[in-house]
Coordinates of C-alpha atoms and ligand atoms in Angstrom, one line a residue:
M28 CA 7.5 -17.1 -20.2
T29 CA 10.5 -18.6 -21.2
S30 CA 12.2 -17.0 -24.4
T31 CA 13.7 -19.7 -26.9
K32 CA 16.5 -17.2 -27.5
R33 CA 18.0 -16.2 -24.1
P34 CA 16.7 -16.3 -20.5
L35 CA 14.9 -13.2 -19.6
K36 CA 15.4 -10.6 -16.7
P37 CA 13.0 -10.4 -13.9
Q38 CA 11.5 -6.9 -15.0
T39 CA 10.6 -8.4 -18.5
Q40 CA 9.5 -11.9 -16.9
L41 CA 7.3 -9.7 -14.7
V42 CA 5.4 -8.0 -17.6
H43 CA 4.8 -11.0 -20.0
A44 CA 5.6 -14.2 -18.1
G45 CA 2.7 -16.8 -17.6
T46 CA 0.2 -14.8 -20.2
L47 CA -2.4 -17.1 -21.3
R48 CA -3.9 -15.2 -24.5
S49 CA -7.6 -16.2 -25.5
G50 CA -8.5 -16.2 -29.2
F51 CA -9.5 -12.7 -29.1
G52 CA -5.4 -11.7 -28.5
E53 CA -6.2 -9.2 -26.0
T54 CA -3.1 -7.1 -24.9
S55 CA -3.9 -7.3 -21.2
E56 CA -4.2 -10.6 -19.4
A57 CA -8.0 -11.5 -19.2
M58 CA -9.8 -11.7 -16.2
F59 CA -11.8 -15.1 -16.4
L60 CA -14.7 -14.6 -13.6
T61 CA -16.0 -18.0 -13.7
Q62 CA -16.6 -20.8 -11.3
G63 CA -16.7 -23.6 -13.5
Y64 CA -16.1 -24.8 -17.3
V65 CA -18.0 -26.9 -19.7
Y66 CA -17.1 -29.8 -21.6
A67 CA -17.8 -30.4 -25.3
S68 CA -19.3 -34.0 -24.4
A69 CA -19.5 -36.5 -21.6
E70 CA -16.5 -38.2 -22.8
A71 CA -14.5 -34.9 -22.7
A72 CA -15.6 -34.3 -19.0
E73 CA -14.8 -38.1 -18.0
A74 CA -11.6 -37.5 -19.7
R75 CA -10.8 -34.1 -17.7
F76 CA -11.4 -35.7 -14.6
K77 CA -9.2 -38.7 -15.3
G78 CA -6.6 -36.2 -16.2
E79 CA -6.1 -37.4 -19.5
E80 CA -6.7 -34.3 -21.0
P81 CA -5.6 -30.8 -19.9
G82 CA -8.2 -28.2 -18.9
F83 CA -9.9 -26.5 -16.1
I84 CA -12.7 -28.3 -14.1
Y85 CA -13.4 -25.8 -11.3
S86 CA -12.2 -22.7 -9.9
R87 CA -11.4 -23.9 -6.2
Y88 CA -8.9 -26.1 -8.1
A89 CA -7.3 -24.0 -11.0
N90 CA -8.6 -21.1 -12.9
P91 CA -6.7 -19.5 -15.9
T92 CA -6.4 -15.9 -14.5
V93 CA -5.0 -17.5 -11.1
D94 CA -2.9 -19.9 -13.1
M95 CA -1.1 -16.7 -14.9
F96 CA -0.5 -14.8 -11.6
E97 CA 1.2 -18.5 -10.4
K98 CA 3.1 -18.7 -13.6
R99 CA 4.5 -15.2 -13.2
M100 CA 5.4 -15.7 -9.5
C101 CA 7.4 -19.0 -10.4
A102 CA 9.3 -17.0 -13.1
L103 CA 10.4 -14.3 -10.9
E104 CA 11.2 -16.7 -7.9
G105 CA 13.1 -19.2 -10.1
A106 CA 10.5 -21.9 -8.2
E107 CA 9.1 -24.9 -10.4
D108 CA 5.5 -24.7 -9.2
A109 CA 3.4 -22.4 -7.1
R110 CA -0.2 -22.2 -5.4
A111 CA -2.0 -18.7 -5.0
T112 CA -4.1 -18.0 -2.0
A113 CA -6.8 -15.6 -0.8
S114 CA -4.3 -14.0 1.6
G115 CA -0.8 -13.9 2.8
M116 CA -2.0 -15.9 6.2
A117 CA -3.8 -18.8 4.0
A118 CA -0.2 -19.3 2.3
V119 CA 1.6 -19.6 5.6
T120 CA -0.7 -21.5 7.4
A121 CA -1.0 -24.1 4.0
A122 CA 2.6 -24.2 3.8
I123 CA 3.2 -25.1 7.7
L124 CA 0.3 -27.2 8.2
C125 CA 0.7 -29.1 5.0
S126 CA 4.1 -29.9 6.1
L127 CA 3.6 -31.7 9.3
N128 CA 1.8 -34.4 10.9
A129 CA 0.9 -34.9 14.7
G130 CA 3.9 -35.5 16.6
D131 CA 6.2 -33.4 14.3
H132 CA 7.9 -30.3 15.6
I133 CA 8.7 -26.7 14.2
V134 CA 11.6 -24.6 14.9
A135 CA 10.9 -21.1 14.4
A136 CA 12.3 -17.4 14.6
R137 CA 10.2 -15.5 17.3
A138 CA 10.1 -12.2 15.5
L139 CA 7.1 -13.3 13.3
F140 CA 4.5 -11.1 11.8
G141 CA 1.8 -11.5 14.5
S142 CA -0.4 -13.9 13.0
C143 CA 2.4 -16.2 11.9
R144 CA 3.7 -16.5 15.5
W145 CA -0.2 -17.3 16.1
V146 CA -0.3 -20.3 13.9
V147 CA 3.1 -21.8 15.2
E148 CA 2.4 -20.9 18.7
T149 CA -1.2 -21.3 19.3
L150 CA -2.5 -23.2 16.4
A151 CA -0.2 -25.9 15.5
P152 CA 0.0 -27.3 19.2
R153 CA -3.9 -28.1 19.1
Y154 CA -2.9 -30.7 16.7
G155 CA -0.1 -32.4 18.5
I156 CA 2.8 -30.3 16.7
E157 CA 5.3 -28.8 18.9
T158 CA 6.7 -25.3 18.3
T159 CA 10.4 -23.9 19.6
L160 CA 10.6 -20.2 19.2
V161 CA 14.3 -19.0 18.9
D162 CA 15.9 -15.8 18.5
G163 CA 16.8 -16.5 14.9
T164 CA 19.8 -14.0 14.5
E165 CA 21.8 -16.6 16.6
L166 CA 22.8 -19.6 14.4
A167 CA 23.4 -22.1 17.6
N168 CA 20.0 -21.2 18.8
W169 CA 18.7 -23.3 15.4
E170 CA 21.1 -26.4 16.2
Q171 CA 20.2 -26.5 19.8
A172 CA 16.5 -26.3 19.0
V173 CA 16.4 -29.6 16.6
R174 CA 14.9 -32.5 18.0
P175 CA 14.4 -36.0 16.3
N176 CA 10.9 -34.9 15.1
T177 CA 11.9 -31.4 14.0
K178 CA 10.4 -31.2 10.3
I179 CA 10.2 -27.6 9.6
F180 CA 12.2 -24.5 10.0
F181 CA 10.2 -21.1 9.7
L182 CA 11.5 -17.5 9.7
E183 CA 11.0 -14.3 8.2
S184 CA 13.9 -11.9 7.2
P185 CA 14.2 -8.6 7.3
T186 CA 11.5 -9.0 10.4
N187 CA 8.6 -7.1 11.4
P188 CA 8.8 -4.4 12.9
T189 CA 12.5 -4.1 13.9
L190 CA 13.9 -5.2 10.5
E191 CA 16.1 -7.8 12.1
V192 CA 18.2 -10.1 9.4
I193 CA 18.8 -13.5 9.5
D194 CA 21.2 -15.7 7.7
I195 CA 19.3 -17.9 5.4
A196 CA 21.7 -19.6 3.7
A197 CA 23.4 -20.7 7.3
V198 CA 19.8 -21.7 8.5
A199 CA 18.8 -23.7 5.4
K200 CA 22.2 -25.7 6.1
I201 CA 21.6 -26.5 9.7
A202 CA 17.8 -27.4 8.7
H203 CA 18.6 -29.8 5.9
A204 CA 21.5 -31.5 8.2
A205 CA 18.5 -31.9 10.8
G206 CA 16.2 -33.8 7.8
A207 CA 14.0 -30.6 7.9
R208 CA 12.6 -28.0 5.2
L209 CA 13.0 -24.5 5.5
I210 CA 10.0 -22.3 4.6
V211 CA 10.9 -18.3 4.3
D212 CA 8.2 -15.6 4.5
N213 CA 9.7 -13.2 2.1
V214 CA 7.3 -10.4 2.3
F215 CA 9.5 -7.7 3.6
A216 CA 12.3 -8.3 1.2
T217 CA 9.9 -8.4 -2.0
P218 CA 11.0 -11.1 -4.3
L219 CA 13.2 -8.6 -5.9
Q220 CA 15.7 -8.0 -3.1
Q221 CA 16.3 -11.3 -1.7
K222 CA 16.1 -15.1 -3.5
P223 CA 15.5 -17.5 -0.5
M224 CA 15.5 -20.4 -2.9
E225 CA 19.0 -19.5 -4.1
L226 CA 20.2 -19.6 -0.4
G227 CA 18.8 -23.0 0.2
A228 CA 15.0 -22.4 1.3
D229 CA 12.7 -25.1 0.2
I230 CA 9.5 -23.2 0.5
V231 CA 8.9 -19.4 0.0
V232 CA 5.5 -17.7 0.9
Y233 CA 4.1 -14.0 0.4
S234 CA 1.5 -11.9 1.4
A235 CA 0.8 -10.7 -2.0
T236 CA -1.4 -8.1 -0.3
K237 CA 1.8 -5.9 0.4
H238 CA 4.0 -4.8 -2.4
I239 CA 3.0 -7.3 -5.1
D240 CA -0.3 -5.5 -4.9
G241 CA 1.3 -2.4 -3.6
Q242 CA -2.0 -0.1 -4.0
G243 CA -3.9 -1.1 -1.2
R244 CA -6.4 -3.0 -3.2
C245 CA -7.0 -6.4 -2.6
L246 CA -5.6 -9.5 -0.3
G247 CA -3.6 -12.2 -1.8
G248 CA -0.8 -14.6 -0.9
V249 CA 1.4 -17.4 -2.5
I250 CA 3.3 -20.4 -1.8
L251 CA 6.4 -21.6 -4.0
S252 CA 8.4 -24.7 -4.1
D253 CA 9.6 -27.5 -6.3
K254 CA 6.6 -29.5 -8.1
E255 CA 7.1 -32.8 -6.0
W256 CA 6.5 -31.0 -2.6
I257 CA 3.3 -29.0 -3.9
D258 CA 2.0 -32.3 -5.9
E259 CA 2.6 -34.5 -2.7
H260 CA 1.9 -31.9 0.2
L261 CA -0.5 -29.1 -1.1
H262 CA -2.4 -30.2 -4.0
D263 CA -5.4 -32.2 -2.3
Y264 CA -5.5 -29.9 0.3
F265 CA -6.0 -26.6 -2.2
R266 CA -8.6 -28.8 -4.0
H267 CA -10.5 -30.0 -0.8
T268 CA -10.1 -27.1 1.6
G269 CA -10.3 -24.1 -0.6
P270 CA -8.1 -21.4 0.3
S271 CA -8.1 -20.4 -3.4
L272 CA -7.2 -16.8 -4.5
S273 CA -10.4 -15.4 -6.7
P274 CA -9.7 -14.3 -10.4
F275 CA -10.1 -10.5 -9.8
N276 CA -7.8 -10.5 -7.1
A277 CA -5.4 -12.5 -9.3
W278 CA -6.1 -10.2 -12.2
T279 CA -5.0 -7.1 -10.1
L280 CA -2.2 -8.7 -8.5
L281 CA -1.0 -9.7 -12.1
K282 CA -1.3 -5.9 -13.1
G283 CA 0.6 -5.1 -9.6
L284 CA 3.5 -7.6 -10.9
E285 CA 3.9 -5.6 -13.9
T286 CA 5.2 -2.6 -12.2
L287 CA 6.7 -4.0 -9.1
P288 CA 10.2 -3.5 -9.9
V289 CA 9.6 0.5 -10.7
R290 CA 7.8 0.8 -7.5
V291 CA 10.2 -1.3 -5.2
R292 CA 13.2 1.0 -6.8
Q293 CA 11.4 4.3 -6.3
Q294 CA 10.3 3.6 -2.4
T295 CA 13.6 2.0 -1.4
E296 CA 15.4 5.1 -2.9
S297 CA 13.0 7.4 -0.8
A298 CA 13.5 5.1 2.1
A299 CA 17.2 5.2 1.8
R300 CA 17.1 9.3 2.0
I301 CA 14.4 9.1 5.1
A302 CA 16.5 6.8 7.1
D303 CA 19.5 9.1 6.7
Y304 CA 17.5 12.1 7.7
L305 CA 16.0 10.5 10.7
A306 CA 19.4 9.1 11.9
D307 CA 20.7 12.7 11.9
H308 CA 17.7 14.0 13.7
P309 CA 18.2 15.0 17.6
K310 CA 14.6 13.8 18.6
I311 CA 15.3 10.2 17.1
G312 CA 17.0 7.7 18.8
R313 CA 17.8 4.2 17.0
V314 CA 17.1 4.0 13.2
I315 CA 17.3 0.5 11.8
Y316 CA 17.4 0.4 8.2
P317 CA 18.7 -2.4 6.0
G318 CA 20.5 -0.3 3.6
R319 CA 22.5 1.7 6.2
A320 CA 26.2 0.6 7.3
D321 CA 25.0 0.7 10.8
H322 CA 22.4 -2.1 10.5
P323 CA 23.3 -4.6 13.2
Q324 CA 23.5 -7.5 10.2
A325 CA 25.1 -5.4 7.6
D326 CA 27.4 -7.9 6.8
I327 CA 24.7 -10.5 6.1
I328 CA 22.6 -8.1 4.3
K329 CA 25.7 -7.5 1.9
R330 CA 25.7 -11.2 1.1
Q331 CA 22.0 -12.1 0.9
M332 CA 19.9 -8.9 -0.3
S333 CA 20.2 -6.9 -3.4
G334 CA 18.8 -3.8 -2.1
G335 CA 17.8 -1.7 1.3
S336 CA 14.1 -2.0 2.1
T337 CA 10.9 0.2 1.5
L338 CA 10.6 0.0 5.4
I339 CA 12.3 2.1 8.3
C340 CA 12.2 1.1 12.2
F341 CA 12.7 4.1 14.3
D342 CA 12.6 5.3 17.9
L343 CA 11.3 8.7 19.3
K344 CA 13.8 9.2 22.2
A345 CA 11.0 10.7 24.3
G346 CA 8.7 7.5 24.1
K347 CA 5.0 6.9 23.4
N348 CA 3.7 10.3 24.1
A349 CA 6.3 11.9 21.3
A350 CA 5.5 9.0 18.9
F351 CA 1.8 9.5 19.0
A352 CA 2.2 13.3 18.8
F353 CA 4.5 12.9 15.9
E354 CA 1.9 10.6 14.1
N355 CA -1.0 12.8 14.7
A356 CA 0.8 15.8 13.4
L357 CA 1.7 14.1 9.9
D358 CA -0.2 15.1 7.0
I359 CA 0.9 13.2 3.9
V360 CA 2.1 10.1 5.7
L361 CA -0.9 8.3 6.9
I362 CA -1.5 6.0 10.0
S363 CA -2.1 2.5 9.0
N364 CA -1.1 -1.0 9.9
N365 CA -0.4 -1.9 6.1
L366 CA 2.8 -1.8 4.4
G367 CA 4.5 -2.0 0.8
D368 CA 2.0 0.6 -0.4
S369 CA 2.3 3.4 -2.9
K370 CA 0.9 5.4 0.2
T371 CA 3.4 6.2 2.9
L372 CA 2.3 4.4 5.9
I373 CA 3.3 4.9 9.8
T374 CA 2.5 2.5 12.5
H375 CA 3.1 2.3 16.3
P376 CA 3.6 -1.4 16.8
A377 CA 3.4 -1.7 20.5
T378 CA -0.1 -0.4 20.5
T379 CA -1.3 -2.1 17.0
T380 CA 0.3 -4.9 15.2
H381 CA 2.0 -6.6 18.2
K382 CA -0.3 -5.1 21.0
N383 CA -1.0 -9.1 21.8
L384 CA 2.6 -9.7 23.0
T385 CA 3.4 -9.4 26.5
D386 CA 5.9 -7.0 27.6
E387 CA 8.6 -9.5 28.0
A388 CA 7.8 -10.6 24.1
R389 CA 8.1 -7.1 22.9
D390 CA 11.2 -6.5 24.8
E391 CA 12.8 -9.7 23.3
L392 CA 11.9 -8.2 19.6
G393 CA 13.1 -4.6 20.7
I394 CA 9.8 -3.0 20.3
D395 CA 10.0 -0.2 22.5
P396 CA 7.1 2.2 23.5
G397 CA 8.6 5.0 21.2
T398 CA 9.1 2.7 18.2
L399 CA 7.6 3.5 14.7
R400 CA 7.4 1.5 11.6
L401 CA 7.6 3.5 8.0
S402 CA 6.4 2.0 4.9
V403 CA 7.7 4.5 2.6
G404 CA 5.3 5.0 -0.8
L405 CA 5.7 6.6 -4.0
E406 CA 5.0 10.3 -3.1
D407 CA 7.9 12.8 -3.8
I408 CA 10.7 12.6 -1.5
D409 CA 10.6 16.4 -1.0
D410 CA 7.2 16.2 0.1
L411 CA 7.6 13.2 2.3
L412 CA 10.9 14.9 4.0
A413 CA 9.0 18.1 4.6
D414 CA 6.2 16.4 6.1
I415 CA 8.2 14.4 8.7
D416 CA 10.3 17.4 9.3
A417 CA 7.5 19.5 10.1
A418 CA 6.0 16.8 12.3
L419 CA 9.1 16.3 14.1
A420 CA 9.4 20.0 15.0
T421 CA 6.0 20.0 16.8
V422 CA 7.2 17.0 19.3
S423 CA 8.9 18.2 22.5
Ligands
PLP525 C1 1.0 -9.1 6.1 C2 1.9 -10.1 6.4 C3 1.4 -11.6 6.1 C4 0.2 -11.9 6.0 O1 -0.7 -11.5 4.9 P1 -2.2 -11.2 4.8 O2 -1.9 -11.1 3.3 O3 -2.5 -9.9 5.4 O4 -2.6 -12.3 5.1 C5 2.4 -12.6 6.8 N1 3.6 -12.3 6.8 C6 4.3 -11.0 6.8 C7 5.5 -10.6 6.8 C8 2.9 -9.8 6.6 O5 3.8 -8.8 6.4

C-alpha cells in the first residue's frame, strides 16, 4: 500500500500493504482457495489470455492471496516485483537457474545453507554451469574468482550456522564491475534487519518458512527483484514449471508478516541476553552473535545491519558429548533443525544440517564437534535462561 499522503514505515506496510479486498469488505485478507477463474464470456476469456484485460487465469500463474503476499513483501523490501514460491529452496533454485545458461559461471560464498550449496555445487554443473566456492569474508577471493563468463554472485549473510557476515555492498561492487548480478539469501537477517537491495544486491531470496511464518506452520519462499528481470527471466519459468506457493500457505504467511516486527524485535532482545550469558559461562568456548562487539565482523555489522540476530552460535568446550548432553538436558528449548520459530530451537550442525559435508569443509566453516546453533523464540527470557543454566549445570 502506498499512502497518498506520506511513505509508510515497515511495520505499517506489514499490516496493510497489498491488501486486495473483495466485495464483502472483509477485515482480514481473504483466502482464495481456487485453482481457476471463470470468464463472463468467450470474448472476455480471449481478452484475458491476450493480456488485454487484467485478471487471473490459473493459480499456477497467479492467485489473489498469493498476489497479496508478493505485494506486501515488495513493500517491505522496497522491490519492484516478486514471485512467491512453495519453499525457500524453490526460490533459490529459480533465482539461480533462471539467471544462467549452459557455459556460464557462478561465484558463491562457501558458507551456504546445505541445499543451496547442493544447487550450486552439484545441480548447476549437470547443466554445464561452472561454480567457484570462495571464503566470502575475504573480498579479494571474489575478485580473483571472476571469469569472463561469470554471471552470478551468490551469498548468504549472516551465514548458517556460524553467523559469518559478508560485506554486501563491497561484493555487489565487484559483481557489477564483472558484469554479474548479485543474489542474496537474506533469511538469517530477516527483511527487517538488513536491506540487501539498498546495499546493491540485484535479487533477494527468502525462505518464508523461517521468521516470516515464524510459527512453524508452512513452507514458502519469495524472490524479489526489478520488474524487468522478473518479466524477462522468471515469468515464463513460473508459468511453465509450477513452483507456485499455495494460497493457503500465502494466507498463513500474510498473517505472519503482520507480527514479524514484534516477534523479531523480541526474539533478538532475548538472543542478545542469552549470548551475553553464554559468553560468561565457563563451560562455553566461542560465542558468535552479530549483536556483540566481539563478533569477527562487528564493523561490517554496524554498517549493514540494523539489529543483532535471533540466532546464536556457540561451542561447548568439552566437544560433541557435552553438546549432546546439554541438548538432552534442555526442557523448554527443543531439539530441531528449523529456525526463526516462536519456539526456541537448538541444533547440532555437525551431525544434522551439515552432516553431509566433509570434515575438511566443516573445518573451513568453523563447525566443530561442540558447536551448537540456538534459534531464540518468544518464551519468557527468565524461563529460557533458567532452562539453559540448569542444562549446562548437568554437563561435566
Ligand atoms: C531454510 C533455508 C533455506 C531453504 O528454505 P526452505 O523453505 O526450507 O526450502 C534457504 N536458505 C536459508 C539460509 C535457510 O535458512
